[in-house]
mmCIF file of C-alpha atoms in Angstrom:
data_model
loop_
_atom_site.group_PDB
_atom_site.id
_atom_site.type_symbol
_atom_site.label_atom_id
_atom_site.label_comp_id
_atom_site.label_asym_id
_atom_site.label_seq_id
_atom_site.Cartn_x
_atom_site.Cartn_y
_atom_site.Cartn_z
ATOM 1 C CA GLU A 1 23.202 18.660 13.981
ATOM 2 C CA GLY A 2 23.112 20.538 10.662
ATOM 3 C CA HIS A 3 23.049 17.531 8.376
ATOM 4 C CA LYS A 4 20.714 17.677 5.280
ATOM 5 C CA ILE A 5 18.575 14.492 4.794
ATOM 6 C CA LEU A 6 16.728 13.628 1.697
ATOM 7 C CA ASP A 7 13.665 11.535 2.760
ATOM 8 C CA ALA A 8 13.208 9.148 -0.011
ATOM 9 C CA MET A 9 10.516 7.163 2.093
ATOM 10 C CA SER A 10 8.075 9.987 2.774
ATOM 11 C CA GLY A 11 8.377 9.216 6.550
ATOM 12 C CA LEU A 12 6.764 5.911 6.474
ATOM 13 C CA TRP A 13 5.215 6.049 3.001
ATOM 14 C CA CYS A 14 2.912 8.873 4.065
ATOM 15 C CA VAL A 15 4.095 12.539 3.884
ATOM 16 C CA ASN A 16 2.917 12.834 0.186
ATOM 17 C CA VAL A 17 2.724 16.672 0.319
ATOM 18 C CA GLY A 18 6.062 17.046 1.927
ATOM 19 C CA TYR A 19 6.878 18.629 5.354
ATOM 20 C CA GLY A 20 5.918 22.083 6.698
ATOM 21 C CA GLN A 21 2.683 22.463 4.683
ATOM 22 C CA ARG A 22 1.019 25.531 6.508
ATOM 23 C CA THR A 23 -2.558 24.813 5.145
ATOM 24 C CA LEU A 24 -2.592 21.526 7.083
ATOM 25 C CA ILE A 25 -1.115 22.993 10.207
ATOM 26 C CA ASP A 26 -3.789 25.743 10.186
ATOM 27 C CA ALA A 27 -6.563 23.379 9.391
ATOM 28 C CA ALA A 28 -5.643 21.393 12.604
ATOM 29 C CA THR A 29 -5.188 24.562 14.662
ATOM 30 C CA ARG A 30 -8.748 26.029 13.651
ATOM 31 C CA GLN A 31 -10.468 22.687 14.270
ATOM 32 C CA LEU A 32 -8.883 22.375 17.729
ATOM 33 C CA GLN A 33 -10.109 25.841 18.585
ATOM 34 C CA GLU A 34 -13.598 25.214 17.335
ATOM 35 C CA LEU A 35 -14.206 21.520 18.420
ATOM 36 C CA PRO A 36 -11.343 19.328 19.344
ATOM 37 C CA PHE A 37 -13.256 16.134 19.563
ATOM 38 C CA TYR A 38 -16.659 14.533 19.335
ATOM 39 C CA ASN A 39 -17.533 10.834 18.758
ATOM 40 C CA ALA A 40 -19.293 9.250 15.601
ATOM 41 C CA PHE A 41 -21.652 7.129 17.961
ATOM 42 C CA PHE A 42 -25.322 7.664 18.979
ATOM 43 C CA GLN A 43 -26.428 9.399 15.672
ATOM 44 C CA THR A 44 -23.811 12.026 15.912
ATOM 45 C CA ALA A 45 -21.246 13.468 13.524
ATOM 46 C CA THR A 46 -19.255 16.592 13.019
ATOM 47 C CA PRO A 47 -18.933 18.722 9.846
ATOM 48 C CA PRO A 48 -15.389 17.867 9.001
ATOM 49 C CA ALA A 49 -16.318 14.128 8.981
ATOM 50 C CA ILE A 50 -19.333 14.689 6.813
ATOM 51 C CA GLU A 51 -17.424 17.025 4.390
ATOM 52 C CA LEU A 52 -14.462 14.443 4.197
ATOM 53 C CA ALA A 53 -16.876 11.533 3.468
ATOM 54 C CA GLU A 54 -18.416 13.546 0.665
ATOM 55 C CA LEU A 55 -14.837 14.438 -0.800
ATOM 56 C CA LEU A 56 -13.623 10.760 -0.575
ATOM 57 C CA SER A 57 -16.746 9.753 -2.593
ATOM 58 C CA GLU A 58 -15.625 12.187 -5.246
ATOM 59 C CA VAL A 59 -11.819 11.169 -5.548
ATOM 60 C CA THR A 60 -12.487 7.361 -5.174
ATOM 61 C CA PRO A 61 -13.836 5.128 -7.869
ATOM 62 C CA PRO A 62 -17.468 5.560 -8.629
ATOM 63 C CA GLN A 63 -18.769 2.454 -6.554
ATOM 64 C CA PHE A 64 -17.451 4.114 -3.427
ATOM 65 C CA ASN A 65 -20.324 6.274 -1.797
ATOM 66 C CA HIS A 66 -19.789 5.222 1.916
ATOM 67 C CA VAL A 67 -16.856 5.335 4.264
ATOM 68 C CA PHE A 68 -16.260 4.005 7.787
ATOM 69 C CA PHE A 69 -13.532 5.986 9.492
ATOM 70 C CA THR A 70 -10.748 4.464 11.680
ATOM 71 C CA GLY A 71 -7.559 5.747 13.334
ATOM 72 C CA SER A 72 -5.145 3.793 11.214
ATOM 73 C CA GLY A 73 -4.794 1.201 8.243
ATOM 74 C CA SER A 74 -4.435 -1.574 10.709
ATOM 75 C CA GLU A 75 -7.851 -0.732 12.204
ATOM 76 C CA GLY A 76 -9.312 -0.439 8.721
ATOM 77 C CA ASN A 77 -8.223 -3.923 7.824
ATOM 78 C CA ASP A 78 -9.512 -5.218 11.211
ATOM 79 C CA THR A 79 -12.875 -3.639 10.148
ATOM 80 C CA ILE A 80 -12.709 -5.280 6.741
ATOM 81 C CA VAL A 81 -12.466 -8.754 8.324
ATOM 82 C CA ARG A 82 -15.632 -8.031 10.450
ATOM 83 C CA MET A 83 -17.401 -6.281 7.607
ATOM 84 C CA VAL A 84 -16.975 -9.046 4.916
ATOM 85 C CA ARG A 85 -18.057 -11.744 7.458
ATOM 86 C CA ARG A 86 -20.989 -9.782 8.452
ATOM 87 C CA TYR A 87 -21.929 -9.237 4.689
ATOM 88 C CA TRP A 88 -22.188 -12.920 4.091
ATOM 89 C CA ASP A 89 -23.937 -13.655 7.241
ATOM 90 C CA ILE A 90 -26.651 -11.227 6.384
ATOM 91 C CA LEU A 91 -26.948 -12.965 2.838
ATOM 92 C CA GLY A 92 -27.394 -16.339 4.578
ATOM 93 C CA GLN A 93 -24.053 -17.742 3.934
ATOM 94 C CA PRO A 94 -22.362 -17.595 7.242
ATOM 95 C CA GLU A 95 -19.918 -20.379 6.201
ATOM 96 C CA ARG A 96 -18.103 -17.813 3.991
ATOM 97 C CA GLN A 97 -15.492 -16.900 6.594
ATOM 98 C CA VAL A 98 -12.058 -17.377 4.968
ATOM 99 C CA ILE A 99 -10.293 -14.297 3.751
ATOM 100 C CA ILE A 100 -7.358 -15.064 1.298
ATOM 101 C CA SER A 101 -4.114 -12.877 1.145
ATOM 102 C CA ARG A 102 -0.578 -13.340 0.067
ATOM 103 C CA GLN A 103 2.617 -14.276 1.427
ATOM 104 C CA ASN A 104 4.957 -11.320 2.245
ATOM 105 C CA ALA A 105 1.898 -8.893 2.088
ATOM 106 C CA TYR A 106 1.564 -6.205 4.745
ATOM 107 C CA HIS A 107 -1.858 -5.331 6.105
ATOM 108 C CA GLY A 108 -1.141 -3.878 9.472
ATOM 109 C CA SER A 109 0.232 -5.004 12.889
ATOM 110 C CA THR A 110 -2.929 -5.726 14.967
ATOM 111 C CA MET A 111 -4.017 -9.296 15.277
ATOM 112 C CA ALA A 112 -6.353 -9.346 12.380
ATOM 113 C CA GLY A 113 -4.065 -6.943 10.330
ATOM 114 C CA ALA A 114 -0.916 -9.046 10.866
ATOM 115 C CA SER A 115 -2.825 -12.259 10.118
ATOM 116 C CA LEU A 116 -4.138 -10.901 7.004
ATOM 117 C CA GLY A 117 -0.491 -9.955 6.238
ATOM 118 C CA GLY A 118 1.823 -12.627 5.007
ATOM 119 C CA MET A 119 5.009 -11.709 6.934
ATOM 120 C CA SER A 120 6.603 -14.799 8.413
ATOM 121 C CA GLY A 121 8.510 -12.920 11.184
ATOM 122 C CA MET A 122 5.123 -11.409 12.445
ATOM 123 C CA HIS A 123 3.419 -14.802 12.293
ATOM 124 C CA ALA A 124 6.145 -16.308 14.447
ATOM 125 C CA GLN A 125 5.052 -13.951 17.243
ATOM 126 C CA GLY A 126 1.706 -14.052 18.997
ATOM 127 C CA GLY A 127 0.098 -17.175 17.569
ATOM 128 C CA LEU A 128 -0.682 -15.901 14.254
ATOM 129 C CA PRO A 129 -2.451 -16.252 11.802
ATOM 130 C CA ILE A 130 -5.865 -16.151 13.521
ATOM 131 C CA PRO A 131 -8.315 -18.664 12.132
ATOM 132 C CA GLY A 132 -9.956 -18.048 8.626
ATOM 133 C CA ILE A 133 -6.853 -16.552 7.131
ATOM 134 C CA GLU A 134 -5.228 -18.282 4.254
ATOM 135 C CA HIS A 135 -2.250 -17.154 2.017
ATOM 136 C CA ILE A 136 -1.074 -17.612 -1.567
ATOM 137 C CA GLY A 137 2.288 -16.976 -3.219
ATOM 138 C CA GLN A 138 3.093 -13.322 -4.100
ATOM 139 C CA PRO A 139 3.514 -12.252 -7.797
ATOM 140 C CA TYR A 140 7.270 -11.815 -7.548
ATOM 141 C CA TRP A 141 8.740 -12.704 -10.898
ATOM 142 C CA VAL A 142 12.392 -12.927 -9.489
ATOM 143 C CA GLU A 143 11.294 -15.542 -6.955
ATOM 144 C CA HIS A 144 8.823 -17.400 -8.724
ATOM 145 C CA GLY A 145 8.595 -16.686 -12.453
ATOM 146 C CA ARG A 146 11.999 -17.040 -14.014
ATOM 147 C CA GLY A 147 11.785 -19.114 -17.286
ATOM 148 C CA MET A 148 8.463 -17.345 -18.070
ATOM 149 C CA SER A 149 7.758 -13.859 -19.507
ATOM 150 C CA ARG A 150 6.410 -11.559 -16.850
ATOM 151 C CA ASP A 151 2.988 -11.522 -18.519
ATOM 152 C CA GLU A 152 2.888 -15.379 -18.515
ATOM 153 C CA PHE A 153 3.928 -15.415 -15.021
ATOM 154 C CA GLY A 154 1.322 -12.855 -14.085
ATOM 155 C CA LEU A 155 -1.332 -15.217 -15.136
ATOM 156 C CA VAL A 156 0.228 -18.083 -13.357
ATOM 157 C CA ALA A 157 0.413 -16.300 -10.143
ATOM 158 C CA ALA A 158 -3.102 -14.976 -10.306
ATOM 159 C CA ARG A 159 -4.441 -18.554 -10.792
ATOM 160 C CA TRP A 160 -2.940 -19.480 -7.515
ATOM 161 C CA LEU A 161 -5.919 -17.756 -6.097
ATOM 162 C CA GLU A 162 -8.331 -19.993 -8.075
ATOM 163 C CA ASP A 163 -6.362 -23.093 -6.825
ATOM 164 C CA LYS A 164 -6.711 -21.887 -3.166
ATOM 165 C CA ILE A 165 -10.531 -21.178 -3.607
ATOM 166 C CA LEU A 166 -11.066 -24.715 -5.154
ATOM 167 C CA ALA A 167 -8.919 -26.288 -2.335
ATOM 168 C CA ILE A 168 -10.935 -24.513 0.398
ATOM 169 C CA GLY A 169 -14.318 -24.630 -1.230
ATOM 170 C CA ALA A 170 -15.782 -21.638 -2.960
ATOM 171 C CA GLN A 171 -18.721 -21.631 -0.527
ATOM 172 C CA LYS A 172 -16.454 -21.038 2.348
ATOM 173 C CA VAL A 173 -14.343 -18.050 0.879
ATOM 174 C CA ALA A 174 -15.441 -14.493 1.736
ATOM 175 C CA ALA A 175 -12.909 -12.134 0.153
ATOM 176 C CA PHE A 176 -9.390 -11.723 -1.303
ATOM 177 C CA ILE A 177 -7.265 -8.751 -0.052
ATOM 178 C CA GLY A 178 -4.245 -7.428 -1.696
ATOM 179 C CA GLU A 179 -1.993 -4.136 -1.886
ATOM 180 C CA PRO A 180 -2.024 -2.943 -5.649
ATOM 181 C CA VAL A 181 1.840 -2.851 -5.106
ATOM 182 C CA GLN A 182 3.195 -4.787 -2.092
ATOM 183 C CA GLY A 183 4.982 -1.912 -0.269
ATOM 184 C CA ALA A 184 6.591 -3.252 2.976
ATOM 185 C CA GLY A 185 7.277 -6.538 1.193
ATOM 186 C CA GLY A 186 9.854 -4.722 -0.915
ATOM 187 C CA VAL A 187 7.811 -2.783 -3.681
ATOM 188 C CA ILE A 188 6.725 -5.917 -5.438
ATOM 189 C CA ILE A 189 5.153 -4.715 -8.666
ATOM 190 C CA PRO A 190 2.941 -7.290 -10.218
ATOM 191 C CA PRO A 191 2.928 -8.021 -13.942
ATOM 192 C CA ALA A 192 0.300 -6.103 -15.969
ATOM 193 C CA THR A 193 -1.624 -9.449 -16.493
ATOM 194 C CA TYR A 194 -1.867 -10.094 -12.653
ATOM 195 C CA TRP A 195 -4.626 -7.830 -11.369
ATOM 196 C CA PRO A 196 -7.179 -8.186 -14.235
ATOM 197 C CA GLU A 197 -6.902 -11.982 -13.793
ATOM 198 C CA ILE A 198 -7.497 -11.605 -10.067
ATOM 199 C CA GLN A 199 -10.709 -9.591 -10.958
ATOM 200 C CA ARG A 200 -11.912 -12.320 -13.243
ATOM 201 C CA ILE A 201 -11.479 -15.021 -10.640
ATOM 202 C CA CYS A 202 -13.133 -13.032 -7.850
ATOM 203 C CA ASP A 203 -15.979 -12.368 -10.382
ATOM 204 C CA LYS A 204 -16.167 -15.898 -11.308
ATOM 205 C CA TYR A 205 -16.668 -17.178 -7.778
ATOM 206 C CA GLY A 206 -18.585 -14.149 -6.467
ATOM 207 C CA ILE A 207 -16.015 -13.228 -3.724
ATOM 208 C CA LEU A 208 -15.399 -9.874 -2.419
ATOM 209 C CA LEU A 209 -12.158 -8.062 -3.716
ATOM 210 C CA VAL A 210 -10.403 -5.856 -1.070
ATOM 211 C CA SER A 211 -7.787 -3.321 -2.249
ATOM 212 C CA ASP A 212 -5.513 -2.207 0.523
ATOM 213 C CA GLU A 213 -4.626 1.276 -0.665
ATOM 214 C CA VAL A 214 -2.868 2.491 2.719
ATOM 215 C CA ILE A 215 0.375 2.988 0.657
ATOM 216 C CA CYS A 216 -0.840 3.073 -2.826
ATOM 217 C CA GLY A 217 -3.718 5.559 -2.329
ATOM 218 C CA PHE A 218 -3.953 9.376 -2.882
ATOM 219 C CA GLY A 219 -1.552 9.614 -5.907
ATOM 220 C CA ARG A 220 1.427 7.383 -5.160
ATOM 221 C CA THR A 221 1.049 5.253 -8.375
ATOM 222 C CA GLY A 222 0.079 8.132 -10.643
ATOM 223 C CA ARG A 223 -3.568 7.652 -10.180
ATOM 224 C CA TRP A 224 -5.745 8.523 -7.261
ATOM 225 C CA PHE A 225 -5.819 4.856 -6.198
ATOM 226 C CA GLY A 226 -3.661 1.963 -7.113
ATOM 227 C CA CYS A 227 -6.819 -0.088 -8.144
ATOM 228 C CA GLU A 228 -7.218 2.411 -10.958
ATOM 229 C CA THR A 229 -3.540 2.024 -12.137
ATOM 230 C CA PHE A 230 -4.034 -1.847 -12.299
ATOM 231 C CA GLY A 231 -7.605 -1.977 -13.605
ATOM 232 C CA THR A 232 -9.542 -3.562 -10.742
ATOM 233 C CA ARG A 233 -13.041 -2.873 -9.301
ATOM 234 C CA PRO A 234 -12.625 -3.623 -5.588
ATOM 235 C CA ASP A 235 -15.683 -3.902 -3.334
ATOM 236 C CA LEU A 236 -13.803 -2.477 -0.289
ATOM 237 C CA MET A 237 -10.832 -0.274 -0.072
ATOM 238 C CA THR A 238 -8.599 0.491 3.008
ATOM 239 C CA PHE A 239 -7.012 3.671 3.163
ATOM 240 C CA ALA A 240 -4.723 5.809 5.741
ATOM 241 C CA LYS A 241 -1.204 7.398 5.392
ATOM 242 C CA GLY A 242 -1.554 9.704 2.381
ATOM 243 C CA VAL A 243 -5.056 10.783 3.412
ATOM 244 C CA THR A 244 -3.658 13.272 5.834
ATOM 245 C CA SER A 245 0.086 13.053 4.430
ATOM 246 C CA GLY A 246 0.688 11.699 8.017
ATOM 247 C CA TYR A 247 0.280 15.071 9.736
ATOM 248 C CA ILE A 248 -2.195 13.382 12.064
ATOM 249 C CA PRO A 249 -3.515 9.759 12.138
ATOM 250 C CA LEU A 250 -6.598 8.848 10.274
ATOM 251 C CA GLY A 251 -7.636 5.810 8.232
ATOM 252 C CA GLY A 252 -10.781 4.211 7.086
ATOM 253 C CA VAL A 253 -12.568 1.869 4.727
ATOM 254 C CA MET A 254 -14.309 2.859 1.447
ATOM 255 C CA VAL A 255 -17.373 0.720 1.321
ATOM 256 C CA GLY A 256 -18.524 -0.279 -2.275
ATOM 257 C CA ASP A 257 -22.251 -0.136 -3.005
ATOM 258 C CA ARG A 258 -22.519 -3.918 -3.342
ATOM 259 C CA VAL A 259 -21.555 -4.158 0.397
ATOM 260 C CA ALA A 260 -23.135 -0.953 1.664
ATOM 261 C CA LYS A 261 -26.617 -1.797 0.299
ATOM 262 C CA VAL A 262 -26.557 -5.148 2.194
ATOM 263 C CA LEU A 263 -25.187 -3.862 5.370
ATOM 264 C CA ILE A 264 -27.410 -0.781 5.594
ATOM 265 C CA GLU A 265 -30.789 -2.082 4.166
ATOM 266 C CA GLN A 266 -30.778 -5.661 5.479
ATOM 267 C CA GLY A 267 -28.256 -5.754 8.351
ATOM 268 C CA GLY A 268 -29.521 -3.328 11.018
ATOM 269 C CA GLU A 269 -26.762 -1.743 13.143
ATOM 270 C CA PHE A 270 -23.292 -2.814 12.458
ATOM 271 C CA GLU A 271 -21.880 -3.368 15.922
ATOM 272 C CA HIS A 272 -18.415 -1.896 15.360
ATOM 273 C CA GLY A 273 -16.668 1.341 15.934
ATOM 274 C CA TYR A 274 -13.719 3.271 17.559
ATOM 275 C CA THR A 275 -13.464 6.191 19.723
ATOM 276 C CA TYR A 276 -11.406 8.059 17.187
ATOM 277 C CA SER A 277 -13.602 7.195 14.208
ATOM 278 C CA GLY A 278 -14.244 10.329 12.302
ATOM 279 C CA HIS A 279 -12.041 12.584 14.559
ATOM 280 C CA PRO A 280 -12.793 16.175 13.773
ATOM 281 C CA VAL A 281 -9.163 17.355 13.752
ATOM 282 C CA ALA A 282 -8.095 14.433 11.639
ATOM 283 C CA CYS A 283 -10.786 14.897 9.164
ATOM 284 C CA ALA A 284 -10.190 18.593 8.976
ATOM 285 C CA VAL A 285 -6.477 17.990 8.173
ATOM 286 C CA ALA A 286 -7.553 15.302 5.524
ATOM 287 C CA LEU A 287 -9.802 17.763 3.838
ATOM 288 C CA ALA A 288 -7.044 20.335 3.651
ATOM 289 C CA ASN A 289 -4.633 17.679 2.345
ATOM 290 C CA ILE A 290 -6.792 16.347 -0.328
ATOM 291 C CA LYS A 291 -7.595 19.827 -1.483
ATOM 292 C CA LEU A 292 -3.904 20.645 -1.472
ATOM 293 C CA VAL A 293 -3.229 17.510 -3.600
ATOM 294 C CA ARG A 294 -5.791 18.841 -6.086
ATOM 295 C CA GLU A 295 -4.599 22.306 -6.138
ATOM 296 C CA LEU A 296 -1.046 21.254 -6.604
ATOM 297 C CA GLY A 297 -2.132 18.751 -9.258
ATOM 298 C CA LEU A 298 0.185 16.083 -7.562
ATOM 299 C CA VAL A 299 -1.559 13.089 -9.097
ATOM 300 C CA GLU A 300 -0.897 14.509 -12.565
ATOM 301 C CA HIS A 301 2.504 15.564 -11.386
ATOM 302 C CA VAL A 302 3.314 11.913 -10.573
ATOM 303 C CA ARG A 303 1.610 10.398 -13.669
ATOM 304 C CA ASP A 304 2.929 12.780 -16.357
ATOM 305 C CA ASP A 305 6.239 14.099 -14.998
ATOM 306 C CA VAL A 306 8.156 12.856 -11.974
ATOM 307 C CA GLY A 307 6.903 9.244 -12.249
ATOM 308 C CA PRO A 308 8.218 8.700 -15.723
ATOM 309 C CA TYR A 309 11.421 10.698 -14.875
ATOM 310 C CA LEU A 310 12.059 8.384 -11.959
ATOM 311 C CA ALA A 311 11.441 5.341 -14.180
ATOM 312 C CA GLN A 312 13.947 6.752 -16.677
ATOM 313 C CA CYS A 313 16.549 7.345 -13.990
ATOM 314 C CA TYR A 314 15.971 3.852 -12.467
ATOM 315 C CA GLU A 315 16.572 2.502 -15.928
ATOM 316 C CA GLY A 316 20.036 4.078 -15.828
ATOM 317 C CA LEU A 317 20.884 2.289 -12.579
ATOM 318 C CA ARG A 318 20.617 -1.133 -14.344
ATOM 319 C CA ASP A 319 24.279 -0.829 -15.320
ATOM 320 C CA HIS A 320 25.577 -0.872 -11.715
ATOM 321 C CA PRO A 321 27.384 -4.088 -11.028
ATOM 322 C CA LEU A 322 25.192 -4.671 -7.848
ATOM 323 C CA VAL A 323 21.770 -4.022 -9.366
ATOM 324 C CA GLY A 324 20.001 -7.012 -10.713
ATOM 325 C CA THR A 325 16.551 -5.382 -11.365
ATOM 326 C CA ALA A 326 15.400 -1.759 -11.114
ATOM 327 C CA GLU A 327 11.654 -1.266 -11.024
ATOM 328 C CA THR A 328 9.288 1.713 -10.491
ATOM 329 C CA CYS A 329 5.591 2.459 -10.305
ATOM 330 C CA GLY A 330 4.664 6.085 -9.999
ATOM 331 C CA LEU A 331 6.774 7.271 -7.032
ATOM 332 C CA MET A 332 7.673 3.831 -5.694
ATOM 333 C CA GLY A 333 10.911 2.136 -6.631
ATOM 334 C CA ALA A 334 13.016 -0.876 -5.929
ATOM 335 C CA LEU A 335 16.524 -2.072 -6.580
ATOM 336 C CA LEU A 336 17.329 -5.746 -6.224
ATOM 337 C CA LEU A 337 20.947 -6.153 -5.021
ATOM 338 C CA VAL A 338 22.491 -9.345 -6.458
ATOM 339 C CA LYS A 339 25.847 -11.236 -6.354
ATOM 340 C CA ASP A 340 25.605 -11.944 -10.102
ATOM 341 C CA LYS A 341 23.743 -9.698 -12.615
ATOM 342 C CA THR A 342 23.428 -12.258 -15.289
ATOM 343 C CA THR A 343 21.882 -15.058 -13.182
ATOM 344 C CA LEU A 344 20.567 -12.849 -10.560
ATOM 345 C CA VAL A 345 22.198 -15.036 -7.855
ATOM 346 C CA PRO A 346 21.484 -13.532 -4.528
ATOM 347 C CA PHE A 347 23.854 -12.566 -1.727
ATOM 348 C CA ASP A 348 23.802 -14.982 1.277
ATOM 349 C CA PRO A 349 21.127 -13.607 3.435
ATOM 350 C CA ALA A 350 23.539 -13.805 6.404
ATOM 351 C CA LEU A 351 25.589 -10.866 4.988
ATOM 352 C CA SER A 352 22.614 -8.398 5.186
ATOM 353 C CA ILE A 353 23.966 -6.576 2.074
ATOM 354 C CA GLY A 354 20.665 -4.431 2.215
ATOM 355 C CA MET A 355 21.458 -3.173 5.714
ATOM 356 C CA VAL A 356 24.970 -2.520 4.612
ATOM 357 C CA CYS A 357 23.516 -0.276 1.877
ATOM 358 C CA ARG A 358 21.035 1.319 4.151
ATOM 359 C CA GLY A 359 23.970 2.206 6.564
ATOM 360 C CA HIS A 360 25.725 4.067 3.923
ATOM 361 C CA CYS A 361 22.391 5.786 2.812
ATOM 362 C CA PHE A 362 21.865 6.950 6.409
ATOM 363 C CA ALA A 363 25.556 8.157 6.641
ATOM 364 C CA ASN A 364 25.336 10.089 3.473
ATOM 365 C CA GLY A 365 22.069 11.988 4.032
ATOM 366 C CA LEU A 366 19.581 9.680 2.365
ATOM 367 C CA ILE A 367 16.688 7.795 3.805
ATOM 368 C CA MET A 368 16.195 4.564 1.771
ATOM 369 C CA ARG A 369 14.702 1.459 3.189
ATOM 370 C CA ALA A 370 16.275 -2.074 2.998
ATOM 371 C CA VAL A 371 13.819 -5.095 2.606
ATOM 372 C CA GLY A 372 16.182 -8.065 2.550
ATOM 373 C CA ASN A 373 18.289 -7.514 -0.611
ATOM 374 C CA ARG A 374 15.870 -4.933 -1.978
ATOM 375 C CA MET A 375 16.323 -1.240 -1.687
ATOM 376 C CA ILE A 376 13.195 0.716 -1.818
ATOM 377 C CA ILE A 377 11.965 4.225 -1.949
ATOM 378 C CA ALA A 378 8.693 6.101 -1.930
ATOM 379 C CA PRO A 379 9.520 9.929 -2.018
ATOM 380 C CA PRO A 380 6.966 12.706 -1.261
ATOM 381 C CA LEU A 381 4.808 13.458 -4.236
ATOM 382 C CA VAL A 382 5.959 16.987 -4.335
ATOM 383 C CA ILE A 383 9.435 16.048 -5.260
ATOM 384 C CA THR A 384 10.855 17.901 -8.428
ATOM 385 C CA ARG A 385 13.245 16.476 -11.241
ATOM 386 C CA THR A 386 16.058 18.278 -9.584
ATOM 387 C CA GLN A 387 15.497 16.787 -6.411
ATOM 388 C CA ILE A 388 15.227 13.355 -8.058
ATOM 389 C CA ASP A 389 18.548 14.025 -9.644
ATOM 390 C CA ASP A 390 19.974 14.712 -6.159
ATOM 391 C CA MET A 391 18.432 11.528 -4.880
ATOM 392 C CA MET A 392 19.853 9.506 -7.727
ATOM 393 C CA ALA A 393 23.339 10.713 -7.058
ATOM 394 C CA LEU A 394 23.067 9.840 -3.485
ATOM 395 C CA ILE A 395 21.705 6.302 -4.455
ATOM 396 C CA ARG A 396 24.609 5.718 -6.920
ATOM 397 C CA ARG A 397 27.092 6.827 -4.303
ATOM 398 C CA CYS A 398 25.731 4.548 -1.672
ATOM 399 C CA LEU A 399 25.639 1.589 -4.132
ATOM 400 C CA ASP A 400 29.355 2.447 -4.990
ATOM 401 C CA LEU A 401 30.173 2.235 -1.299
ATOM 402 C CA THR A 402 28.285 -0.921 -0.779
ATOM 403 C CA LEU A 403 30.105 -2.405 -3.784
ATOM 404 C CA ALA A 404 33.355 -1.440 -2.428
ATOM 405 C CA ASP A 405 32.515 -3.192 0.959
ATOM 406 C CA ALA A 406 31.494 -6.367 -0.897
ATOM 407 C CA GLN A 407 34.687 -6.467 -3.006
ATOM 408 C CA ARG A 408 36.901 -5.926 0.157
ATOM 409 C CA GLU A 409 35.156 -8.656 2.096
ATOM 410 C CA GLY A 410 35.085 -10.973 -0.911
ATOM 411 C CA TRP A 411 31.371 -11.396 -1.064
ATOM 412 C CA LEU A 412 31.411 -11.485 -4.944
ATOM 413 C CA ALA A 413 33.609 -14.335 -5.154
#
């Protein structure tokens, strides 16, 4: 229709290298012509899957030297459930079945993935969560931490994990899973003290730490992976989305040496797999994508240039009458829309102020997502400062239009 749209959500958190990258399109075309498919069962493999596994071991933290390929992040987290339980079974501790996650987390839409996630709306449909999944509160200062400094709250929120472990019994807990930054939950950025304390607690009780990097991975936070940004040493790491920049579906689990050694040397065959695990076309695109991220220096671009610039721009939005908090981490950002800036009193949820703002965004050529009263963005990593300026002008315009609606309807009274 001839309308220009600025995609501030990278599709669905995934088009990290932007649209129309010819190297990715050509990689898919070449592989389709050479070998469009073969499976990863029966001691078989394809060159793209082998080469991608090697490249992933280079760009991920040093404990990761093995990968299990899947078709999506949801499949990856289903794999995590089976893998951590199999790990403890091999070690003679089959009672370690429970995996702890967080309320308002998102780990996929399959039965296991949605159970690991803490979305109440998803749990209300389909008899979820499945047995053996427990949840603790999310590290959201506005919701749980007011009256404390953010650093104080970070420690309090992390210690909810220890409380849950003790309530269940440490001998029954297999793992803790978390997104470095909760994405679909509204870009919930934890205090700096949170993840180091989570790591300490996992170490204390010997449980596995799983970092869900489906959104945060491949440069989104200004490091290759969010666990590096927040200082954890996960045993398992889920990835998808940014591995191919969404050009073709691919996911997987990076398996740390602690787990891989047990599964490979003591466990025999791991009875698990998917038809499209290590799909050669998907792996060829992922290879081209990761090489392009390196060639363009996109991780450094986020860390040193556009990430800090976005943070500076978001600081400038704090003066808007509707904005209660404005936060960023790398190229992720969230604005909390509030009725009263001083007290952070929220709007009545029935008013759906976020969806009102989202409507203005779409009408004005901006794709920005609403999660309750939080307006969130995750633009492509190739974005420039000039494009950020354009995006910020659109955001402010849509906030002004939303404010005018709220004033006209008397919602601020």
